[in-house]
PDB file of C-alpha atoms in Angstrom:
ATOM      1  CA  MET A   5      87.294  28.104  -3.349  1.00  0.00           C
ATOM      2  CA  HIS A   6      86.338  31.591  -4.133  1.00  0.00           C
ATOM      3  CA  GLY A   7      84.427  32.936  -7.056  1.00  0.00           C
ATOM      4  CA  ALA A   8      81.858  31.127  -9.166  1.00  0.00           C
ATOM      5  CA  LEU A   9      82.791  27.580  -8.142  1.00  0.00           C
ATOM      6  CA  GLY A  10      82.758  28.480  -4.452  1.00  0.00           C
ATOM      7  CA  ALA A  11      79.351  30.126  -4.831  1.00  0.00           C
ATOM      8  CA  GLU A  12      77.998  27.158  -6.780  1.00  0.00           C
ATOM      9  CA  LEU A  13      79.142  24.739  -4.083  1.00  0.00           C
ATOM     10  CA  ALA A  14      78.102  27.109  -1.278  1.00  0.00           C
ATOM     11  CA  LEU A  15      81.641  27.101   0.082  1.00  0.00           C
ATOM     12  CA  ASP A  16      83.458  29.913   1.760  1.00  0.00           C
ATOM     13  CA  PRO A  17      86.550  28.474   3.404  1.00  0.00           C
ATOM     14  CA  GLY A  18      87.688  31.732   4.945  1.00  0.00           C
ATOM     15  CA  VAL A  19      91.441  31.665   4.426  1.00  0.00           C
ATOM     16  CA  HIS A  20      93.383  32.995   7.420  1.00  0.00           C
ATOM     17  CA  GLU A  21      97.143  33.218   7.633  1.00  0.00           C
ATOM     18  CA  HIS A  22      99.017  33.126  10.927  1.00  0.00           C
ATOM     19  CA  VAL A  23     102.678  33.517  11.700  1.00  0.00           C
ATOM     20  CA  LEU A  24     103.530  31.536  14.819  1.00  0.00           C
ATOM     21  CA  ASP A  25     106.252  32.107  17.366  1.00  0.00           C
ATOM     22  CA  GLY A  26     106.785  28.427  18.139  1.00  0.00           C
ATOM     23  CA  PRO A  27     104.387  25.475  18.011  1.00  0.00           C
ATOM     24  CA  GLY A  28     102.987  26.314  21.457  1.00  0.00           C
ATOM     25  CA  ALA A  29     101.280  29.318  19.878  1.00  0.00           C
ATOM     26  CA  LEU A  30      98.874  26.881  18.177  1.00  0.00           C
ATOM     27  CA  ASP A  31      96.889  26.731  21.403  1.00  0.00           C
ATOM     28  CA  GLU A  32      95.787  30.315  20.768  1.00  0.00           C
ATOM     29  CA  LEU A  33      94.197  29.490  17.392  1.00  0.00           C
ATOM     30  CA  PRO A  34      90.773  27.982  16.611  1.00  0.00           C
ATOM     31  CA  LEU A  35      91.824  24.744  14.884  1.00  0.00           C
ATOM     32  CA  ASP A  36      88.550  22.808  14.805  1.00  0.00           C
ATOM     33  CA  ARG A  37      88.094  23.370  11.032  1.00  0.00           C
ATOM     34  CA  ALA A  38      91.692  24.170  10.113  1.00  0.00           C
ATOM     35  CA  VAL A  39      94.204  22.720   7.711  1.00  0.00           C
ATOM     36  CA  ALA A  40      97.885  23.621   7.777  1.00  0.00           C
ATOM     37  CA  PHE A  41     100.453  24.327   5.094  1.00  0.00           C
ATOM     38  CA  LEU A  42     103.737  23.955   6.913  1.00  0.00           C
ATOM     39  CA  CYS A  43     106.672  25.901   5.542  1.00  0.00           C
ATOM     40  CA  VAL A  44     109.430  26.311   8.118  1.00  0.00           C
ATOM     41  CA  PRO A  45     113.149  25.508   8.026  1.00  0.00           C
ATOM     42  CA  ASP A  46     113.737  21.768   7.477  1.00  0.00           C
ATOM     43  CA  ALA A  47     115.147  21.315  10.985  1.00  0.00           C
ATOM     44  CA  ALA A  48     111.809  22.469  12.466  1.00  0.00           C
ATOM     45  CA  HIS A  49     109.516  20.313  10.300  1.00  0.00           C
ATOM     46  CA  ALA A  50     109.090  17.523  12.835  1.00  0.00           C
ATOM     47  CA  GLN A  51     108.403  19.867  15.746  1.00  0.00           C
ATOM     48  CA  TYR A  52     105.695  21.835  13.954  1.00  0.00           C
ATOM     49  CA  ALA A  53     104.186  18.899  12.069  1.00  0.00           C
ATOM     50  CA  ARG A  54     103.888  16.911  15.307  1.00  0.00           C
ATOM     51  CA  ALA A  55     102.175  19.877  16.986  1.00  0.00           C
ATOM     52  CA  PHE A  56      99.573  20.133  14.213  1.00  0.00           C
ATOM     53  CA  VAL A  57      99.014  16.364  13.939  1.00  0.00           C
ATOM     54  CA  GLU A  58      98.581  16.011  17.707  1.00  0.00           C
ATOM     55  CA  ARG A  59      95.806  18.619  17.471  1.00  0.00           C
ATOM     56  CA  GLY A  60      94.107  16.731  14.629  1.00  0.00           C
ATOM     57  CA  VAL A  61      94.901  19.317  11.953  1.00  0.00           C
ATOM     58  CA  PRO A  62      95.410  17.941   8.417  1.00  0.00           C
ATOM     59  CA  THR A  63      98.921  19.119   7.564  1.00  0.00           C
ATOM     60  CA  TRP A  64     100.818  19.544   4.301  1.00  0.00           C
ATOM     61  CA  VAL A  65     104.597  19.613   4.751  1.00  0.00           C
ATOM     62  CA  VAL A  66     107.141  20.791   2.200  1.00  0.00           C
ATOM     63  CA  LYS A  67     109.860  18.193   1.644  1.00  0.00           C
ATOM     64  CA  PRO A  68     111.766  16.719   3.347  1.00  0.00           C
ATOM     65  CA  LEU A  69     109.330  15.516   6.002  1.00  0.00           C
ATOM     66  CA  THR A  70     112.123  15.713   8.590  1.00  0.00           C
ATOM     67  CA  GLY A  71     115.891  15.524   8.528  1.00  0.00           C
ATOM     68  CA  ASP A  72     115.999  12.075  10.126  1.00  0.00           C
ATOM     69  CA  GLY A  73     114.545   8.747   8.956  1.00  0.00           C
ATOM     70  CA  ALA A  74     113.551   7.523  12.417  1.00  0.00           C
ATOM     71  CA  GLU A  75     111.900  10.864  13.199  1.00  0.00           C
ATOM     72  CA  SER A  76     110.036  10.748   9.877  1.00  0.00           C
ATOM     73  CA  ARG A  77     108.769   7.223  10.572  1.00  0.00           C
ATOM     74  CA  ALA A  78     107.616   8.238  14.073  1.00  0.00           C
ATOM     75  CA  LEU A  79     105.772  11.255  12.664  1.00  0.00           C
ATOM     76  CA  ALA A  80     104.153   9.103   9.951  1.00  0.00           C
ATOM     77  CA  ARG A  81     102.991   6.608  12.611  1.00  0.00           C
ATOM     78  CA  LEU A  82     101.520   9.424  14.689  1.00  0.00           C
ATOM     79  CA  ALA A  83      99.658  10.767  11.655  1.00  0.00           C
ATOM     80  CA  ASP A  84      98.339   7.272  10.858  1.00  0.00           C
ATOM     81  CA  GLU A  85      97.080   6.911  14.434  1.00  0.00           C
ATOM     82  CA  ARG A  86      95.265  10.242  14.254  1.00  0.00           C
TER      83      ARG A  86
END
């Protein structure tokens, strides 16, 4: 929220973009107040989404969630647990 509404609500989210070379690179980022917009090839959705969810990062994933129903259900359970 930038501009007038952000000023009125005293919010400055500080948007930072990062290009990662694999989900292990997440360990190098400060994620305590992060949210993630995940846009990677469909085959990598589960791997990256799981990495963010395991670190407690609210994550938005473009569809499909994964390419496999069982993998999608497992990822949804993990997110529910977190």
